[in-house]
Coordinates of C-alpha atoms in Angstrom, one line a residue:
F1 CA -0.3 -92.3 -36.0
G2 CA 3.3 -93.6 -35.5
G3 CA 4.9 -95.9 -38.1
I4 CA 4.9 -99.7 -37.7
G5 CA 6.1 -100.6 -34.2
G6 CA 6.3 -96.9 -33.3
G7 CA 4.4 -95.4 -30.3
V8 CA 1.2 -93.6 -30.9
T9 CA 1.6 -89.8 -30.3
T10 CA -1.6 -88.0 -31.3
P11 CA -5.1 -89.3 -30.6
T12 CA -7.7 -88.6 -33.2
D13 CA -11.2 -87.7 -31.9
G14 CA -10.3 -89.2 -28.5
V15 CA -9.3 -92.5 -30.0
V16 CA -6.0 -94.0 -29.1
K17 CA -4.7 -97.1 -30.7
A18 CA -2.7 -99.4 -28.4
N19 CA 0.6 -100.9 -29.5
P20 CA 0.5 -104.6 -30.6
D21 CA 1.5 -105.6 -27.0
G22 CA -1.4 -103.7 -25.6
T23 CA 0.6 -100.8 -24.1
V24 CA -0.8 -97.3 -24.5
D25 CA 1.2 -94.1 -24.9
A26 CA 0.7 -92.0 -21.7
N27 CA 0.8 -88.6 -23.4
A28 CA -1.7 -89.7 -26.1
L29 CA -4.1 -91.1 -23.5
K30 CA -3.8 -88.0 -21.2
K31 CA -4.6 -85.8 -24.2
A32 CA -7.6 -87.9 -25.2
L33 CA -8.9 -87.8 -21.7
E34 CA -8.9 -84.0 -21.6
S35 CA -12.5 -84.1 -23.1
G36 CA -13.5 -86.4 -20.3
S37 CA -13.6 -89.7 -22.2
A38 CA -11.2 -91.7 -24.4
I39 CA -11.4 -94.8 -26.6
V40 CA -8.5 -97.2 -26.6
E41 CA -8.6 -99.7 -29.5
I42 CA -6.8 -103.0 -29.0
T43 CA -6.1 -105.8 -31.5
G44 CA -5.3 -108.4 -28.9
E45 CA -6.7 -109.3 -25.5
V46 CA -5.2 -106.7 -23.2
A47 CA -5.0 -102.9 -22.8
K48 CA -2.1 -101.7 -20.6
L49 CA -3.0 -98.2 -19.4
P50 CA -0.3 -96.1 -17.7
A51 CA -1.8 -95.0 -14.4
S52 CA 0.0 -91.7 -14.7
A53 CA -2.3 -90.8 -17.6
L54 CA -5.5 -91.7 -15.7
T55 CA -5.2 -89.3 -12.8
V56 CA -7.2 -86.7 -14.7
G57 CA -10.3 -88.9 -14.4
G58 CA -13.1 -89.5 -16.8
V59 CA -14.1 -92.7 -18.7
V60 CA -11.8 -94.9 -20.8
T61 CA -13.6 -97.4 -23.1
I62 CA -11.5 -100.3 -24.3
V63 CA -12.7 -101.6 -27.7
S64 CA -11.5 -105.0 -28.8
P65 CA -12.5 -107.4 -31.6
L66 CA -14.9 -109.2 -29.1
G67 CA -16.6 -106.2 -27.5
S68 CA -15.9 -103.3 -25.2
Y69 CA -15.3 -102.3 -21.6
E70 CA -16.3 -98.8 -20.4
L71 CA -14.2 -98.1 -17.3
P72 CA -15.1 -95.1 -15.1
L73 CA -11.8 -94.0 -13.7
D74 CA -13.4 -92.7 -10.4
E75 CA -13.8 -96.4 -9.5
L76 CA -9.9 -96.7 -9.3
D77 CA -8.1 -95.5 -6.2
L78 CA -4.8 -95.2 -8.0
E79 CA -2.8 -94.0 -5.0
A80 CA -4.1 -96.8 -2.8
L81 CA -3.3 -99.4 -5.6
A82 CA 0.2 -98.0 -6.1
E83 CA 0.8 -98.1 -2.3
E84 CA -0.4 -101.7 -2.1
L85 CA 2.0 -102.7 -4.8
G86 CA 4.8 -100.6 -3.3
V87 CA 5.4 -98.3 -6.3
S88 CA 4.7 -94.8 -7.3
I89 CA 1.8 -94.0 -9.7
D90 CA 4.4 -93.5 -12.5
D91 CA 5.3 -97.2 -12.3
L92 CA 1.7 -98.5 -12.1
W93 CA -0.2 -100.0 -15.0
I94 CA -4.0 -100.6 -15.2
V95 CA -4.5 -103.7 -17.3
V96 CA -7.9 -104.5 -18.8
T97 CA -8.3 -108.0 -20.3
I98 CA -11.1 -109.0 -22.7
A99 CA -10.3 -112.7 -23.4
E100 CA -12.3 -115.4 -25.1
L101 CA -12.5 -118.7 -23.2
E102 CA -10.9 -121.6 -24.9
G103 CA -10.6 -125.4 -24.5
A104 CA -11.9 -127.0 -21.3
A105 CA -13.0 -123.7 -19.8
K106 CA -15.1 -122.9 -22.8
A107 CA -16.6 -126.4 -22.9
A108 CA -17.6 -126.1 -19.2
A109 CA -19.2 -122.7 -19.8
E110 CA -21.1 -124.0 -22.8
A111 CA -22.4 -126.9 -20.7
A112 CA -23.6 -124.5 -18.0
I113 CA -25.4 -122.3 -20.6
E114 CA -27.1 -125.4 -22.1
S115 CA -28.3 -126.6 -18.7
A116 CA -29.8 -123.1 -18.2
G117 CA -31.8 -123.6 -21.4
G118 CA -29.7 -121.3 -23.5
E119 CA -27.3 -121.1 -26.4
A120 CA -24.4 -118.7 -26.7
V121 CA -24.8 -116.0 -29.5
S122 CA -21.5 -114.2 -28.7
A123 CA -18.0 -115.3 -27.7
I124 CA -17.8 -116.4 -24.0
V125 CA -15.5 -113.8 -22.6
D126 CA -13.5 -113.2 -19.4
F127 CA -13.5 -109.5 -18.5
K128 CA -10.7 -108.7 -16.0
L129 CA -9.2 -105.6 -14.4
E130 CA -5.9 -105.5 -12.6
A131 CA -3.4 -103.0 -11.2
V132 CA 0.1 -104.3 -12.2
A133 CA 3.6 -103.2 -11.2
G134 CA 6.5 -105.5 -12.3
D135 CA 5.5 -109.0 -11.5
K136 CA 3.0 -108.1 -8.8
S137 CA -0.7 -107.5 -9.4
V138 CA -4.0 -106.7 -7.6
E139 CA -7.3 -107.7 -9.2
I140 CA -10.1 -105.2 -9.0
N141 CA -13.4 -107.0 -9.0
K142 CA -16.1 -104.9 -7.3
F143 CA -17.5 -101.6 -8.4
S144 CA -19.7 -99.1 -6.5
K145 CA -21.8 -98.6 -9.7
F146 CA -22.9 -100.6 -12.7
V147 CA -20.1 -100.7 -15.3
K148 CA -21.1 -101.0 -19.0
R149 CA -19.6 -103.7 -21.3
T150 CA -20.6 -104.9 -24.7
L151 CA -20.2 -108.2 -26.6
N152 CA -20.5 -108.5 -30.4
L153 CA -23.3 -110.8 -31.5
T154 CA -22.3 -113.9 -33.5
G155 CA -25.8 -115.3 -33.8
E156 CA -29.4 -114.2 -33.3
G157 CA -32.4 -115.1 -31.3
D158 CA -35.7 -113.8 -29.8
N159 CA -34.7 -113.9 -26.1
L160 CA -31.2 -112.5 -25.8
V161 CA -29.8 -111.9 -22.3
A162 CA -26.2 -111.4 -21.0
V163 CA -25.2 -113.9 -18.3
R164 CA -22.4 -114.2 -15.8
I165 CA -21.0 -117.7 -15.8
K166 CA -19.3 -118.9 -12.6
G167 CA -18.6 -122.6 -12.3
N168 CA -21.8 -124.3 -13.4
S169 CA -24.1 -121.4 -12.4
V170 CA -25.5 -119.0 -15.0
N171 CA -27.0 -115.7 -13.8
P172 CA -28.7 -113.0 -15.8
I173 CA -27.3 -109.4 -16.0
P174 CA -29.2 -106.3 -17.1
T175 CA -29.0 -106.3 -20.9
K176 CA -29.8 -103.9 -23.8
V177 CA -29.7 -105.6 -27.2
G178 CA -28.6 -103.6 -30.2
E179 CA -28.2 -104.5 -33.9
E180 CA -24.7 -105.9 -33.8
D181 CA -23.9 -106.1 -30.1
A182 CA -25.5 -106.3 -26.7
A183 CA -24.6 -104.0 -23.8
F184 CA -24.8 -105.3 -20.3
F185 CA -24.3 -103.6 -16.9
S186 CA -22.6 -105.3 -13.9
N187 CA -20.9 -104.2 -10.8
S188 CA -18.3 -107.0 -10.9
N189 CA -15.9 -108.7 -13.3
S190 CA -16.4 -112.2 -14.5
V191 CA -16.9 -114.5 -17.5
Y192 CA -19.9 -113.2 -19.6
A193 CA -21.7 -114.3 -22.7
I194 CA -24.9 -113.2 -24.5
I195 CA -27.2 -116.2 -24.8
D196 CA -30.5 -116.9 -26.5
V197 CA -33.0 -118.5 -24.0
A198 CA -35.6 -121.1 -25.1
P199 CA -38.9 -119.3 -24.8
K200 CA -40.9 -119.9 -21.6
S201 CA -44.7 -119.6 -21.1
F202 CA -47.1 -120.4 -18.3
S203 CA -50.5 -122.0 -18.7
D204 CA -52.1 -120.0 -15.9
L205 CA -51.4 -116.6 -17.5
R206 CA -53.8 -116.7 -20.4
N207 CA -55.6 -113.3 -20.6
H208 CA -53.8 -112.2 -17.5
W209 CA -53.0 -108.4 -17.3
G210 CA -49.3 -109.1 -16.5
V211 CA -48.7 -111.8 -19.1
K212 CA -46.4 -109.8 -21.4
D213 CA -44.1 -108.5 -18.6
I214 CA -44.0 -111.9 -16.8
H215 CA -43.0 -113.7 -20.0
T216 CA -40.3 -111.0 -20.7
L217 CA -38.8 -111.6 -17.2
A218 CA -39.0 -115.4 -17.5
N219 CA -37.2 -115.3 -20.9
K220 CA -34.5 -113.2 -19.3
L221 CA -34.1 -115.8 -16.5
I222 CA -35.2 -113.3 -13.9
V223 CA -38.4 -115.0 -12.7
N224 CA -39.2 -118.7 -12.5
G225 CA -42.4 -120.6 -12.6
T226 CA -43.7 -122.6 -9.6
G227 CA -43.6 -125.9 -11.4
A228 CA -46.0 -127.8 -13.7
G229 CA -45.9 -125.0 -16.2
K230 CA -47.5 -122.5 -13.9
F231 CA -46.6 -119.1 -12.6
E232 CA -49.3 -118.6 -9.9
P233 CA -49.6 -114.8 -10.5
K234 CA -52.1 -114.3 -7.6
R235 CA -49.9 -115.9 -5.0
D236 CA -48.5 -113.6 -2.4
V237 CA -44.8 -112.9 -2.5
T238 CA -42.5 -113.4 0.5
R239 CA -39.8 -110.9 1.5
A240 CA -37.1 -113.5 0.5
E241 CA -38.8 -114.2 -2.9
F242 CA -38.8 -110.5 -3.8
A243 CA -35.2 -110.0 -2.6
A244 CA -34.3 -112.9 -4.9
M245 CA -36.2 -111.3 -7.9
I246 CA -34.4 -108.0 -7.5
V247 CA -31.0 -109.6 -7.1
R248 CA -31.5 -111.6 -10.3
A249 CA -32.9 -108.6 -12.1
L250 CA -29.7 -106.5 -11.3
G251 CA -27.3 -109.4 -11.5
L252 CA -26.0 -108.8 -8.0
Q253 CA -23.8 -111.3 -6.0
A254 CA -22.8 -111.4 -2.4
S255 CA -19.2 -111.4 -1.1
G256 CA -20.2 -112.9 2.3
E257 CA -23.1 -114.4 4.2
A258 CA -26.1 -112.4 5.4
S259 CA -25.9 -111.4 9.1
F260 CA -29.6 -111.9 9.9
S261 CA -30.3 -114.3 12.7
D262 CA -33.3 -115.9 10.9
V263 CA -31.6 -116.5 7.5
A264 CA -29.9 -119.9 7.7
S265 CA -26.9 -120.3 5.4
S266 CA -28.5 -123.4 3.9
A267 CA -31.8 -121.6 2.9
W268 CA -32.4 -121.3 -0.8
Y269 CA -32.6 -117.5 -0.5
A270 CA -29.5 -117.1 1.8
E271 CA -27.2 -115.8 -1.0
A272 CA -29.9 -113.5 -2.6
V273 CA -30.7 -111.9 0.8
A274 CA -27.0 -111.5 1.5
A275 CA -26.5 -109.8 -1.9
A276 CA -29.5 -107.5 -1.4
A277 CA -28.4 -106.6 2.1
E278 CA -24.8 -105.9 0.9
A279 CA -26.2 -103.6 -1.8
G280 CA -28.4 -101.7 0.7
I281 CA -31.6 -102.9 -0.9
V282 CA -33.0 -104.8 2.2
K283 CA -32.6 -103.9 5.8
G284 CA -33.5 -106.0 8.9
D285 CA -36.4 -105.2 11.2
G286 CA -34.3 -103.6 13.9
T287 CA -33.9 -106.8 16.0
G288 CA -31.4 -108.5 13.7
K289 CA -34.1 -110.4 11.8
F290 CA -35.0 -110.3 8.1
R291 CA -38.4 -112.2 8.4
P292 CA -37.8 -114.0 5.0
T293 CA -41.0 -115.9 4.9
D294 CA -43.3 -113.0 5.9
K295 CA -45.5 -111.9 3.0
I296 CA -44.2 -108.6 1.6
T297 CA -46.3 -105.5 1.9
R298 CA -46.7 -102.9 -0.8
Q299 CA -44.7 -100.3 1.2
E300 CA -41.8 -102.8 1.8
L301 CA -41.8 -103.7 -1.9
A302 CA -41.8 -100.0 -2.9
A303 CA -38.8 -99.3 -0.5
M304 CA -36.8 -102.2 -2.0
V305 CA -37.4 -101.1 -5.6
V306 CA -36.5 -97.4 -4.9
R307 CA -33.2 -98.5 -3.2
A308 CA -32.5 -100.8 -6.2
Q309 CA -33.1 -97.9 -8.6
E310 CA -30.7 -95.7 -6.6
L311 CA -28.1 -98.4 -6.9
A312 CA -28.7 -98.4 -10.7
G313 CA -28.1 -94.6 -10.7
V314 CA -31.8 -93.5 -10.8
E315 CA -32.1 -90.9 -8.0
I316 CA -35.5 -89.5 -7.0
D317 CA -34.8 -86.9 -4.4
L318 CA -38.0 -85.5 -2.8
S319 CA -38.1 -82.9 -0.1
N320 CA -40.4 -83.4 2.9
S321 CA -43.0 -81.1 1.4
E322 CA -42.8 -83.0 -1.9
V323 CA -43.3 -86.3 -0.2
A324 CA -46.3 -84.9 1.6
A325 CA -47.7 -83.6 -1.7
V326 CA -47.3 -86.9 -3.5
L327 CA -49.0 -88.8 -0.7
A328 CA -51.7 -86.2 -0.1
G329 CA -54.0 -87.7 -2.8
F330 CA -54.3 -91.0 -1.0
K331 CA -56.9 -91.2 1.8
D332 CA -55.1 -94.1 3.4
A333 CA -51.7 -92.3 3.5
G334 CA -51.9 -92.3 7.3
Q335 CA -51.4 -96.1 7.3
I336 CA -47.9 -95.7 5.7
G337 CA -45.1 -96.5 8.1
S338 CA -43.0 -93.4 9.0
W339 CA -39.9 -95.3 7.7
A340 CA -41.5 -95.9 4.3
R341 CA -43.1 -92.5 3.5
A342 CA -40.2 -91.0 1.5
E343 CA -39.5 -94.3 -0.4
L344 CA -43.1 -95.0 -1.2
A345 CA -43.5 -91.4 -2.5
A346 CA -40.4 -91.8 -4.6
A347 CA -41.8 -95.1 -6.0
I348 CA -45.0 -93.4 -6.9
E349 CA -43.2 -90.4 -8.4
S350 CA -41.0 -92.7 -10.6
G351 CA -44.0 -94.7 -11.8
V352 CA -43.0 -97.9 -10.2
V353 CA -45.9 -98.1 -7.8
A354 CA -49.4 -97.0 -8.7
G355 CA -52.4 -96.6 -6.4
T356 CA -54.7 -99.6 -5.9
T357 CA -57.6 -97.2 -6.7
A358 CA -57.7 -93.5 -7.7
N359 CA -57.3 -92.5 -4.0
T360 CA -55.9 -95.4 -2.1
V361 CA -52.3 -96.8 -2.1
S362 CA -52.9 -99.8 0.3
P363 CA -49.4 -99.6 2.0
N364 CA -50.0 -102.7 4.2
A365 CA -51.7 -104.9 1.6
T366 CA -49.6 -107.9 0.5
A367 CA -48.3 -108.0 -3.1
T368 CA -48.8 -110.8 -5.6
R369 CA -46.2 -112.5 -7.8
A370 CA -47.7 -110.7 -10.8
E371 CA -47.5 -107.2 -9.1
A372 CA -43.9 -107.9 -8.1
A373 CA -42.9 -108.9 -11.6
V374 CA -44.4 -105.7 -13.1
M375 CA -42.5 -103.6 -10.6
I376 CA -39.2 -105.3 -11.6
I377 CA -39.9 -104.4 -15.3
R378 CA -40.6 -100.8 -14.4
L379 CA -37.4 -100.7 -12.3
L380 CA -35.4 -102.0 -15.3
N381 CA -37.0 -99.6 -17.7
N382 CA -36.3 -96.6 -15.4
A383 CA -32.7 -97.6 -15.1
D384 CA -32.5 -98.1 -18.9
F385 CA -31.4 -101.7 -18.3
I386 CA -33.8 -103.5 -20.6

C-alpha cells in the first residue's frame, strides 16, 4: 500500500483501503472488482467510490469500525445518476455513509427502542447512500432487492433483532445473529440498531404445537398478542392481519398510500397493506377492493407467502406439468382457484404449506393465527433471514 497520505495502488485479495478522507483509488477499486467483489475498508464514516470504477458491476462491501454495507452495483443506474446531476460518470462519486447517531438524535432513538421493550446492543447507526457531484447530491433510498448490512455487537442478549428506527417507531428487519456481529437485510436505507427484546410469552400457548415458533416471532417483534397476555392461536386471521405479519417479517415500508377503495387511510392496517401491495405481495380482487377484514383462506395465504419469498430471492419455478404433479396427490385439488394453482404448488414444494391431511390441502379453509405464524417462520428460514 502507498505511504502515509499516499493513494492506494494495489489491492490485496480484493481489499482496498480508503484514504483517511474516505476517497478510494479508482484503479485499485476497478482491479479488485475484476473478481466480481471488492472490500473497501474505511477508518471514518464515509467511503467515496469513484463511479468510473463501478461500471464493471459486482458487489462492493464497505467495512467500517461499526459494521458493514454490502452494495450490489446493479442497484445503481450510474448513467441516470450522472445525467440527473449534470455530469459525466468520470465526475460522479458514490458515497456510502455508516455514521453513529450522537446527541439528541441518539437520545430520541434510545427512547424509541426503550418504548418498544428493547435495549440497544450495537451502535445506533445511520446507513446512507448518495450519488455526489461537486456540491450536488441525490440520495438513493430504495432497492429492488434486500441489501445486506452488519452491525458489530457491543452487548449480548437472548432475543436479538435488527430494527429500523424512524421518528419514534421501531420496526423489525430480517436478522441473522453471529458471534461478533448481526447481519440484517433491508430494501431501504435508514437508521438501524441491533436490540435485545424483553422476552414475551402468552398464557394460552402452553402445550400448543406452535408455541416455539410463535414465541420466536413475538421476541423478534413480528407478531403481537391480542391483549391480556394471550395470543389466541385458534382465531382466524384476516387478510389485513396476514399482510401486516408479512410486512413486519420482511421489514417493508410503503412509499405511498394503498389504492384499494376499501382500505381507509386511517385504518390500522393501511400502511401495511400499502407496503405489501407495493412489493407485489398482495393484489386486489379485480374490482379495486382488498377485502381487508375477510378471513384469509389457505390458498390466499400460500400465494402471499410465495410472492414474499420471491421478493426475498427464493424462486420456485414450476412448469405447468410440475404444478399438476405436485397437486395430483390431493383429492380436493379441484377446489383450488385457477389463479392460485401455481403459487399453492410452489408453497407446497418449498415446504411452507403442508396438506391438512395426507391427501387434502383444504384450499378454501380459513387459516388460524398459529398457522399463519408458522408459515412466516418457514418463509424466513427459506430466505435464510433468521
